[in-house]
XYZ file of C-alpha atoms in Angstrom:
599
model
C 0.000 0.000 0.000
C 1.448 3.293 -1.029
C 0.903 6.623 1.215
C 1.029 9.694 -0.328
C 3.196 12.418 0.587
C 0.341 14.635 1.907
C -0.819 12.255 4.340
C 2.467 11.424 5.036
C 3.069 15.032 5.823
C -0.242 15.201 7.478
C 0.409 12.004 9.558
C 3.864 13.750 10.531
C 2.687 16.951 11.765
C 0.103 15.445 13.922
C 2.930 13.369 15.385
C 4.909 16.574 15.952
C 1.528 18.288 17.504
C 0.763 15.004 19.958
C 4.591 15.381 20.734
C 4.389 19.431 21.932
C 1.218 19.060 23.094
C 2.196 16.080 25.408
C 5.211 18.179 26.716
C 2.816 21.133 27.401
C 0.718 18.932 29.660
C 3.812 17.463 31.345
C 5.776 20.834 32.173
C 1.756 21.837 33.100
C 1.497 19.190 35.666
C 5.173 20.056 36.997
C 4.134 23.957 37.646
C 0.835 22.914 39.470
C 2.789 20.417 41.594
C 5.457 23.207 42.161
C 2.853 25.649 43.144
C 1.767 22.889 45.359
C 5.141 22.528 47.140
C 5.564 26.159 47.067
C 2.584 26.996 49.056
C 3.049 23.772 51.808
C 6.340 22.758 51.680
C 7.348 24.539 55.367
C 4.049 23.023 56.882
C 4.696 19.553 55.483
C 7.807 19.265 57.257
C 6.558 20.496 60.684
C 3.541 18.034 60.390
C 5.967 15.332 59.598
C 8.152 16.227 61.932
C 5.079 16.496 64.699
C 3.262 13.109 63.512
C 6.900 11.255 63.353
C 6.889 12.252 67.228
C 3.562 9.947 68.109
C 4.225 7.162 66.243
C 5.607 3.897 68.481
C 9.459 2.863 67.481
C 8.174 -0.305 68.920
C 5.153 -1.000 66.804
C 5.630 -3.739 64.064
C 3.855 -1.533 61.899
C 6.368 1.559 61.748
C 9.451 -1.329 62.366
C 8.423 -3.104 58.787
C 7.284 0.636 57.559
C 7.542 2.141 53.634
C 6.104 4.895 52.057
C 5.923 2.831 49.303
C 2.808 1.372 50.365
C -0.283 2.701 48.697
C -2.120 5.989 50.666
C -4.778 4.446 52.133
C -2.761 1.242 53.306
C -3.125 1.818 57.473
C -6.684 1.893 58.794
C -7.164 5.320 60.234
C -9.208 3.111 62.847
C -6.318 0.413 64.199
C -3.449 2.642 64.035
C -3.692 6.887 62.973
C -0.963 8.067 63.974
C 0.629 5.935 61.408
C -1.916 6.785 58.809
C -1.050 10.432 59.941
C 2.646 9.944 59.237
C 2.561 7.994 56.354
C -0.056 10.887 54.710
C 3.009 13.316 54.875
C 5.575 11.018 54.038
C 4.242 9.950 50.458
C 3.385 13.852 50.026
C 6.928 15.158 50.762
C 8.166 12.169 48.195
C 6.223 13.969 45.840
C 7.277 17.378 47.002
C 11.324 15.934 46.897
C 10.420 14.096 43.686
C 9.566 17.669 41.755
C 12.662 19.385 43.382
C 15.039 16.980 41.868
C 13.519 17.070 38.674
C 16.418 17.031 36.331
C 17.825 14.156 38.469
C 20.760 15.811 39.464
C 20.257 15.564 43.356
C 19.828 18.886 45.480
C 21.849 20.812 48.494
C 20.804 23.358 50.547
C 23.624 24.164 52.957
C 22.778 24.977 56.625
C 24.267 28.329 56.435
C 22.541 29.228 53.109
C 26.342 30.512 52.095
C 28.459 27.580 51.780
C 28.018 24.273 49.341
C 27.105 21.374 51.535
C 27.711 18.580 48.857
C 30.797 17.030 50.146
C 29.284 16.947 53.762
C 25.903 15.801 53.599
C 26.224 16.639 57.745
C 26.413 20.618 56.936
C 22.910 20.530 55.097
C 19.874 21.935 55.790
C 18.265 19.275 53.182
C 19.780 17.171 50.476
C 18.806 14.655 47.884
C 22.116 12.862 47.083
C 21.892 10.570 43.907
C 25.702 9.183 43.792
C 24.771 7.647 47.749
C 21.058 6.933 47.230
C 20.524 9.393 49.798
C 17.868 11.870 51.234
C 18.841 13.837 54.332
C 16.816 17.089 56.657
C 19.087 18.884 58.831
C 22.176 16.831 58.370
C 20.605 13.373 59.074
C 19.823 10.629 56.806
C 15.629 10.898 56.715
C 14.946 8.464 53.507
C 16.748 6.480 50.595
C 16.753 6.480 46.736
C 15.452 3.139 45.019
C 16.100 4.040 41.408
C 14.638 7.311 41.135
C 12.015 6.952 43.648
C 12.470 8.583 47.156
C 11.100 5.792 49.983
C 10.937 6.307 53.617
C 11.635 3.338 55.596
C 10.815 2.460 59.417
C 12.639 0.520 61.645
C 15.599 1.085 64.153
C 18.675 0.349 61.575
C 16.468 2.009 58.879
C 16.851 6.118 58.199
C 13.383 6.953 59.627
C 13.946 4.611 62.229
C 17.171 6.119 63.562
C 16.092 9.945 62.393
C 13.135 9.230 64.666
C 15.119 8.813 68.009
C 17.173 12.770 67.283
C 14.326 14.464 65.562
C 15.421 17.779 66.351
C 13.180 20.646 66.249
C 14.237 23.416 63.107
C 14.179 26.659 64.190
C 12.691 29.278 61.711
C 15.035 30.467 59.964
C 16.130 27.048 58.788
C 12.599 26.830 57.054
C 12.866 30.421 55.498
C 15.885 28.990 53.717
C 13.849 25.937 53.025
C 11.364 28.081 51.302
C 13.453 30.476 50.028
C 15.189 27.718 47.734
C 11.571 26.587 46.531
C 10.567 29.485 45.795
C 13.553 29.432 43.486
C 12.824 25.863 41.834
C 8.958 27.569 41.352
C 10.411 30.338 39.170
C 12.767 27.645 37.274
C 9.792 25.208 36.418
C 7.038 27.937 36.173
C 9.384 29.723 32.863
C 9.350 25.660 31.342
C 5.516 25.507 31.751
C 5.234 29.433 30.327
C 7.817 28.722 27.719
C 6.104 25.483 26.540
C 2.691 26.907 26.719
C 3.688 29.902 24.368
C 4.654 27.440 21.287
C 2.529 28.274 18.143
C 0.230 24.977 18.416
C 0.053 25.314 22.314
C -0.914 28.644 22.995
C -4.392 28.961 21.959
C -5.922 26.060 24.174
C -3.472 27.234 26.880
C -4.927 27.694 30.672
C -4.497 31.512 30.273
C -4.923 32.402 33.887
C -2.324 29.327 34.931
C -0.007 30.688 32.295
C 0.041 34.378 33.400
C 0.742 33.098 37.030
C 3.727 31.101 35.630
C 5.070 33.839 34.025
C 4.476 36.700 36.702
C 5.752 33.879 39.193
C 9.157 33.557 36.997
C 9.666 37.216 36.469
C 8.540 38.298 39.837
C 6.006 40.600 38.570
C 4.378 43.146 40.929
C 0.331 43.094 41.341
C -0.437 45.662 38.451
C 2.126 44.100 36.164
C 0.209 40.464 36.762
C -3.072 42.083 36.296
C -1.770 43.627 32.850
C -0.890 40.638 31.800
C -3.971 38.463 32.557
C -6.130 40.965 30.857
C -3.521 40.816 27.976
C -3.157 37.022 27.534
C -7.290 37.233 27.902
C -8.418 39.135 25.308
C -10.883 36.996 23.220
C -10.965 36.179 19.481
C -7.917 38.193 18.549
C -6.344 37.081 15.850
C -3.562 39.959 15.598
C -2.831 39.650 19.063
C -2.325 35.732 19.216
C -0.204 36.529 16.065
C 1.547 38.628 17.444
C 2.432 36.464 20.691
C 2.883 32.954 18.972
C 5.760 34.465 16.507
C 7.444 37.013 18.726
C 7.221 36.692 22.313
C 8.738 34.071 24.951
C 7.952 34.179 28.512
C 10.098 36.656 29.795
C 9.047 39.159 26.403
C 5.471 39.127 27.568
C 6.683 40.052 31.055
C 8.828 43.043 29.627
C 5.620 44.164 27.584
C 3.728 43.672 30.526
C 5.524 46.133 32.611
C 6.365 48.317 30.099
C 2.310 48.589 29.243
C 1.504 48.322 32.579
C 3.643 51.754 33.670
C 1.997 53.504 30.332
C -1.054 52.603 31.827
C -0.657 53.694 35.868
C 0.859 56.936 34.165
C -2.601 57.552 32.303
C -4.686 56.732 35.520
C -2.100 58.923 37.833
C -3.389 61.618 36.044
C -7.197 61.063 36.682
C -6.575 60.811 39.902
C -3.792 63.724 40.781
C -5.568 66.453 38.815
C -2.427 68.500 38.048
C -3.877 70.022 35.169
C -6.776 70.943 37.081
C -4.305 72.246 40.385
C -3.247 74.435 37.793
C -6.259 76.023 36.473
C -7.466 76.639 40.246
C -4.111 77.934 41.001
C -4.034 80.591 38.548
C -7.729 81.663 38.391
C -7.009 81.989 42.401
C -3.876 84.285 41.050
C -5.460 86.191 38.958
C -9.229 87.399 41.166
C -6.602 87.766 44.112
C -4.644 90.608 42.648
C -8.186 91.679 41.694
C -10.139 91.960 45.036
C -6.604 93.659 46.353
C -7.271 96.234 44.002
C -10.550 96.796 44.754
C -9.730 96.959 48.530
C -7.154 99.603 48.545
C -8.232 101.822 51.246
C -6.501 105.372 49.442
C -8.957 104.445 46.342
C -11.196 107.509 47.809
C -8.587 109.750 48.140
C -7.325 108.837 44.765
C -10.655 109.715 43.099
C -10.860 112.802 44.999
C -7.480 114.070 44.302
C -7.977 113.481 40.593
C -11.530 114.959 40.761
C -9.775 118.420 42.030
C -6.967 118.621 39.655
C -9.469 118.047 36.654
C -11.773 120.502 38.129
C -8.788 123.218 38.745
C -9.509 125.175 36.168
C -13.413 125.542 36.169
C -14.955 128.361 38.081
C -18.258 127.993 40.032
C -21.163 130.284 42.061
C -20.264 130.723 45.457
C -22.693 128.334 46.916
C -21.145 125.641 48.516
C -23.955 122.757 47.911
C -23.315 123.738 44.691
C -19.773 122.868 44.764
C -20.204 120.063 47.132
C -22.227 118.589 44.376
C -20.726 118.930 41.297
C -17.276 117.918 43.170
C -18.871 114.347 44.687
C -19.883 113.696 41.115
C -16.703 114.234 39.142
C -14.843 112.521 41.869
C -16.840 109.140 41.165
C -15.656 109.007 38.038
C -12.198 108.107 39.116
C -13.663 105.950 41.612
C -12.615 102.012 40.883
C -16.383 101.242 40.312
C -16.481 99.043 37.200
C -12.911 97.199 35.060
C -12.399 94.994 32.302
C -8.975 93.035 32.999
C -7.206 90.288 31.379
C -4.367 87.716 31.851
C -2.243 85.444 30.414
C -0.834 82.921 32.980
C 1.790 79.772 32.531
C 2.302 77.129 35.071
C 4.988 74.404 35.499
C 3.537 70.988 37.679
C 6.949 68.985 38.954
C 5.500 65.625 39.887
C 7.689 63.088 40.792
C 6.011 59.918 39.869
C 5.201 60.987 36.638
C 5.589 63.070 33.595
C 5.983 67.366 34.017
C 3.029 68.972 33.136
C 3.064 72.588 31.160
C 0.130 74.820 30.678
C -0.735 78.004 29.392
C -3.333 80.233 28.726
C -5.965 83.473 29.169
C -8.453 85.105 31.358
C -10.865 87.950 30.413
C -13.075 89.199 33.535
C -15.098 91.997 34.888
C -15.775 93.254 38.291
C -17.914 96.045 39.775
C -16.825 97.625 42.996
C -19.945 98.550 45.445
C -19.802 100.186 48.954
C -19.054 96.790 51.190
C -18.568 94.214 47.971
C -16.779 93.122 45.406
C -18.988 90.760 42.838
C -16.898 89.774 39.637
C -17.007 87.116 36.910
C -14.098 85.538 34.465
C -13.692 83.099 31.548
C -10.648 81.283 30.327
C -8.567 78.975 28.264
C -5.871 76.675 29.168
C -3.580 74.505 27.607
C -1.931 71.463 28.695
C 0.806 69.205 28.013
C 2.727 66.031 29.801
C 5.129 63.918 28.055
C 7.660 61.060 28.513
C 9.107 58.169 26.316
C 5.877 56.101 27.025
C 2.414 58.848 27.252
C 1.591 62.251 25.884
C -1.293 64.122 26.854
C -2.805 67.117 26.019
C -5.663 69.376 26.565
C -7.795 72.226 25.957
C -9.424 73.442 28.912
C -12.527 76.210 28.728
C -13.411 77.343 32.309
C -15.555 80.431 33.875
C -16.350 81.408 37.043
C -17.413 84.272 39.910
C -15.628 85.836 43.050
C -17.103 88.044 45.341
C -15.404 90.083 48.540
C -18.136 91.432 51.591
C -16.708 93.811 53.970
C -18.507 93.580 57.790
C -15.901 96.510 59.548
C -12.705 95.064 59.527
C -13.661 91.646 58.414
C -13.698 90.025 54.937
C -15.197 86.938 53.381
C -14.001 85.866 49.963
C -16.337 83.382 47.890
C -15.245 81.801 44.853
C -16.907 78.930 42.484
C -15.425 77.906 39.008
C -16.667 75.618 36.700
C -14.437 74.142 33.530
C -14.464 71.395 30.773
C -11.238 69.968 29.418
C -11.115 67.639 26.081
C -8.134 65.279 26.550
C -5.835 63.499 23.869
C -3.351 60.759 24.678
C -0.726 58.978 22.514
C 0.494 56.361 24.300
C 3.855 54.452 23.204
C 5.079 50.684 23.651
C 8.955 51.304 23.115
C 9.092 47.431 22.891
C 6.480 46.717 20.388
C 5.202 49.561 18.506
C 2.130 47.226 18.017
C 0.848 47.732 20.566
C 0.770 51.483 20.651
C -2.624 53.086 21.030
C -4.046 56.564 21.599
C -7.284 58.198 22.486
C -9.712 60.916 23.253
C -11.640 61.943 26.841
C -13.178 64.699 28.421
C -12.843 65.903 32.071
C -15.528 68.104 34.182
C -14.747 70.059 36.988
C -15.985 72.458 39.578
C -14.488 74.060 42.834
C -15.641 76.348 45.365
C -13.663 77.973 48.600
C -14.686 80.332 50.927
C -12.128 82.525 53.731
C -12.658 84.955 56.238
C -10.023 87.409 57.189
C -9.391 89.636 59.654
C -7.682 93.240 58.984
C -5.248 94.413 61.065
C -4.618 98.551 60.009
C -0.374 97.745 61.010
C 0.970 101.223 59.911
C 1.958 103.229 56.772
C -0.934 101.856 54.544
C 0.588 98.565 55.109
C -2.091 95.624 56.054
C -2.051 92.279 57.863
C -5.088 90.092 56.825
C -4.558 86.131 59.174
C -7.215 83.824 57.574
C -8.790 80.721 56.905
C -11.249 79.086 54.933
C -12.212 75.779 53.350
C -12.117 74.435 49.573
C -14.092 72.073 47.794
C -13.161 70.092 44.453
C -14.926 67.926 42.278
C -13.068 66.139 39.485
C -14.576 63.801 37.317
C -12.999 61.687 34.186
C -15.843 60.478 31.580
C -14.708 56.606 30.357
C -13.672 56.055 27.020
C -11.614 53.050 24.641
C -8.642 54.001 22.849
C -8.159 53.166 19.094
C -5.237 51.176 18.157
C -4.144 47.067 17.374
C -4.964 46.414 20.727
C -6.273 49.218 22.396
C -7.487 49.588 26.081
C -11.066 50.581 27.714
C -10.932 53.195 30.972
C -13.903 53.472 32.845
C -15.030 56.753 34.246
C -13.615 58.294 37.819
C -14.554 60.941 39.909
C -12.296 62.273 42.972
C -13.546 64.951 45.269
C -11.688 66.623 47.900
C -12.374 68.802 50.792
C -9.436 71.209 51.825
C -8.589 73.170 54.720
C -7.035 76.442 54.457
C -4.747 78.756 57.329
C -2.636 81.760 55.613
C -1.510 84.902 56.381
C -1.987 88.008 54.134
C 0.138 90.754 53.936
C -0.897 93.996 51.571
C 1.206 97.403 50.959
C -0.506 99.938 49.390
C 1.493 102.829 47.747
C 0.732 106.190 46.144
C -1.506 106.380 42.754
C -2.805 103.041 43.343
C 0.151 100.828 42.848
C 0.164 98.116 45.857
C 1.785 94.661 46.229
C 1.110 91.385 48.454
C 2.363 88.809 49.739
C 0.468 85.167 51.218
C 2.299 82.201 53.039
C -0.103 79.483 53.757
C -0.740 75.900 54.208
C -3.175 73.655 52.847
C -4.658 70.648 54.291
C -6.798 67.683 52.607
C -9.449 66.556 55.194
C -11.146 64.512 52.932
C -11.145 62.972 49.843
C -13.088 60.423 47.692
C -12.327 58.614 44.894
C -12.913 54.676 43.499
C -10.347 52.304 42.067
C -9.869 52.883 38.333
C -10.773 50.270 36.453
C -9.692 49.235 33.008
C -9.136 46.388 30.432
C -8.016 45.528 26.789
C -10.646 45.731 24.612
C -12.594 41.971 24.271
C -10.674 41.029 27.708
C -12.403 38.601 30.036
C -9.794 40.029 32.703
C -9.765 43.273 34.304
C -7.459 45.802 35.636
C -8.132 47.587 38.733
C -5.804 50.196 40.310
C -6.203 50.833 43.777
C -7.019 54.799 44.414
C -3.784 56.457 46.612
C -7.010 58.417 49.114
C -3.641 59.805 50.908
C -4.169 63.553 52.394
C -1.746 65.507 51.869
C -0.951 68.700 53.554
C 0.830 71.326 50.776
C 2.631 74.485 51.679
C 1.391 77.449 49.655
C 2.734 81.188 48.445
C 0.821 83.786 46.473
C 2.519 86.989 45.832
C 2.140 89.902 42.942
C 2.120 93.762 42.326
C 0.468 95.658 40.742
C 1.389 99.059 38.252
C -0.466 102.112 37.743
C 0.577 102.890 33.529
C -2.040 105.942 33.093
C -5.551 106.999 35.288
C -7.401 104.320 33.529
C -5.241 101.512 32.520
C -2.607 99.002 35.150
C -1.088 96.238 34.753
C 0.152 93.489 37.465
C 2.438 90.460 37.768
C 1.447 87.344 40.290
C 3.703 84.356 41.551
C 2.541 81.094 43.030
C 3.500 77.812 44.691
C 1.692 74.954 45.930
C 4.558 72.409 47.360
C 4.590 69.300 48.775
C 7.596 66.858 49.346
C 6.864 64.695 45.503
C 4.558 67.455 43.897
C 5.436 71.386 43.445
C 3.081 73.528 41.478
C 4.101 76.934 40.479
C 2.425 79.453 38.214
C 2.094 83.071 37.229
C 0.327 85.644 35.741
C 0.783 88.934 33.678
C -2.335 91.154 33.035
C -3.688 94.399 32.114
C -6.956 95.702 33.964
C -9.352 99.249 32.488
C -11.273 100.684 34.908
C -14.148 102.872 33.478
């Protein structure tokens, strides 16, 4: 009978297939056994150790003993503490079989420095194959019969004689029991993961047991495992299994999975730290300060009226002094600070230790109306942002408005602010391992914040002013979801973080002839409260997801606002404003340069 060479080729590959697929099941079975040893070893011992204690030397049972009898061989009825010993005694055969896998025989030396192989007596635990011999803590505990490890009762038999010392270990001796197993698990976990990954092997693979093997090998941290499992879990992707099958080993797929998985905490860092946001707040707060110290400049009345006189200098009036009274209160409002236009541009710089600089920029147009104990005012704006690193850039164009307002009750003042803003967010995010992988994407972000203060003013001499107060803040942040577009792009779901702040500073004002005046405000800020969920996330068609637990740490920032302000002709000034929000990892700082028209 003749075959033909297509079946022959057929018959050949499914040979081949059987073949891999047989080894994936058998390095399979190794890692689930290793896990197994892994996670009891230590115990094992101790209850060996403990039920080796109650057993009778003198029993013909444990005198004729082997583990090689089957589990259930002693009647848990006629004799358990046998039944008891010989349950951990055929377990730690298979725990000893797994360690000396390759055959080679295993030493673990006492002082975890030093080989013990030429003295058995200086070992913690050893498997020697050239003697046939098993030993725990120096003494001879079992012997080889071929490759098979068989504990053996009786007085001139190892468990026999091991039985009479059986010295306690002290803890340490099992952390460096452990500590070598935990070893071996990384050794056989990288054959399972490396075996899984072949082309014919990977599809039907256990994806969950195969991202444990390789986060166990590579000693991946929690976020870098989750990465992965959503990863290795997306469903029906053709690209991505293509992807996988030709390119990537076990310890690729770990790189890629920290290398996405740091792309990926950078994007959510930002949802949650707001520094965009910081600096919108920051410089809106900037910009209405340097307005309401305007506004409150006590010499503002004697400023109108002096200008009201030398306009009026060369007019002559009836000698009637309501008359003049009159028309001289009149003119004199005119050069009162009633109603202004102003305007801003303002820059900030956020320093942020964990992640990417952020630089904005931008404009505020605003009017306020002075009345006779308060301030009411309104702005609108536009800023720009931008972060970048070698892995994420983001950018965004915020549009934000909002109102101030300053009451005066004697020598009191309370300050109200609320702003509202909408930001549309872009992100190109880079995989500098696999541009494949690359992805990018489109969001929006809402936010609103509110603060009121009360100061008290203290007149201290020389039109100078000292203003102590304190007030409270209120954010409210919130990140609409949203998938990116790419080969294998990623799906964010929405987050919200609001935060309640506490606020003690100290304001100092100098006021100086035609209007011009400067300030000066140490401070500190404290978060009292602040709320905010785990951000989830997930590749795209991933049965796996990705959760990030929030950082709800409050922090307590140190603060400075300072700026002048310019008088360039009766109706038109301009000013200059400085700030810094600090904390040990994060420093904001931002500024502003305006013009304001009074009319």
């Amino acid at each position: 009978m003749k075959i033909s060479k297509i079946a022959c080729s057929t018959l050949l590959g499914a040979i081949i297939a059987t073949g891999a697929f047989a080894d994936a099941n058998k390095e399979k079975q190794d890692y689930l056994t290793i896990k197994d040893v892994k996670d009891n070893i230590v115990k094992e011992v101790k209850a060996f150790k403990d039920s080796l204690k109650s057993v009778d030397a003198g029993s013909y049972l444990f005198k004729n003993y082997s583990s090689k009898f089957p589990k259930d061989f002693y009647d848990d009825k006629g004799n358990p503490s046998l039944k008891e010993l010989h349950s951990h005694a055929t377990k730690l055969t298979e725990y000893f079989d797994v360690i000396n896998k390759d055959k080679k025989g295993v030493f673990i030396p006492k002082n975890g420095k030093d080989t013990c192989k030429d003295n058995t007596n200086d070992c913690l635990f050893a498997i020697d194959v050239k003697k046939n011999e098993v030993y725990l803590d120096g003494e001879k505990i079992a012997e080889l019969e071929g490759n098979r490890i068989v504990f053996k009762g009786g007085d001139d038999k190892p468990l026999g004689k091991y039985k009479k010392t059986n010295k306690p270990l002290d803890e340490s001796s099992y952390l460096k029991l452990q500590d070598f197993i935990n070893k071996e698990v990384k050794k056989i976990a990288d054959k399972y993961a490396e075996e899984a990954l072949k082309k014919d092997n990977f599809k039907d693979a256990d994806k969950k047991l195969l991202t444990e093997a390789i986060v166990t090998a590579n000693e991946l941290n929690n976020n870098e495992a989750q990465t992965v499992s959503s990863l290795l879990n997306v469903k029906d992707d053709k690209k991505l299994s293509g992807i996988i099958e030709e390119d990537y080993d076990a310890e690729d797929i770990a790189m890629l999975g920290k290398v996405l998985n740091k792309s990926l905490e950078d994007i959510t860092s930002g949802f949650n730290n707001i520094d965009t946001i910081d600096a919108i707040i920051s410089n809106t707060g900037l910009a209405t300060n340097s307005r309401l110290a305007k506004l409150s400049n006590p010499l503002n009345d004697d400023l109108a009226l002096a200008y009201a006189i030398k306009n009026l200098s060369d007019n002559k009036f009836a000698d009637n002094a309501d008359t003049l009274s009159s028309v001289v209160k009149e003119y004199t409002n005119r050069f009162n600070y009633d109603s202004n236009l102003w305007g801003n541009i303002m820059g900030g710089k956020a320093k942020l230790k964990s992640q990417a600089n952020t630089n904005t920029y931008g404009f505020m147009l605003g009017y306020d109306k002075a009345f006779d104990n308060m301030i009411i005012g309104g702005y609108a704006g536009y800023t720009n942002a931008k972060s970048s690193s070698n892995t994420l850039t983001t950018k965004s164009d915020n549009y934000h408005f909002g109102a101030y307002t300053r009451m005066y009750i004697d020598q009191n003042e309370i300050d109200a602010k609320v702003s509202y803003g909408k930001g549309k967010n872009k992100l190109d995010r880079k995989v500098t391992t696999n541009p494949d992988f690359d992805a990018n994407g489109k969001y929006n972000t809402k936010f609103f914040d509110a603060s009121i203060d009360y100061g008290h003013i203290f007149d201290t001499n020389n039109n100078s002013f000292m203003k102590p107060m304190i007030g409270l803040e209120y954010s409210h942040v919130s990140t609409k979801g949203f998938k990116e577009t790419g080969k294998v792009p990623v799906s964010f779901k929405g987050t919200t973080v609001k935060t309640l702040s506490a606020k003690a500073a100290v304001e100092f004002r100098k006021y100086i002839a035609n209007g011009n005046f400067l300030y000066i405000t140490p401070g500190i800020q404290k978060e009292l409260r602040k709320s905010m969920k785990d951000t989830e996330l997930a590749f795209v068609n991933s049965t796996e997801n990705i959760k990030y637990a929030s950082k709800k740490d409050k922090h307590t920032f140190f603060t400075l606002k300072t700026g002048a302000e310019m008088k360039l002709t009766d109706n038109l000034s301009t000013n200059i404003n400085f700030g810094v929000k600090a904390k040990s990892e994060s420093k904001y700082y931002n500024g502003t340069v305006g013009l304001s028209y009074k009319f």
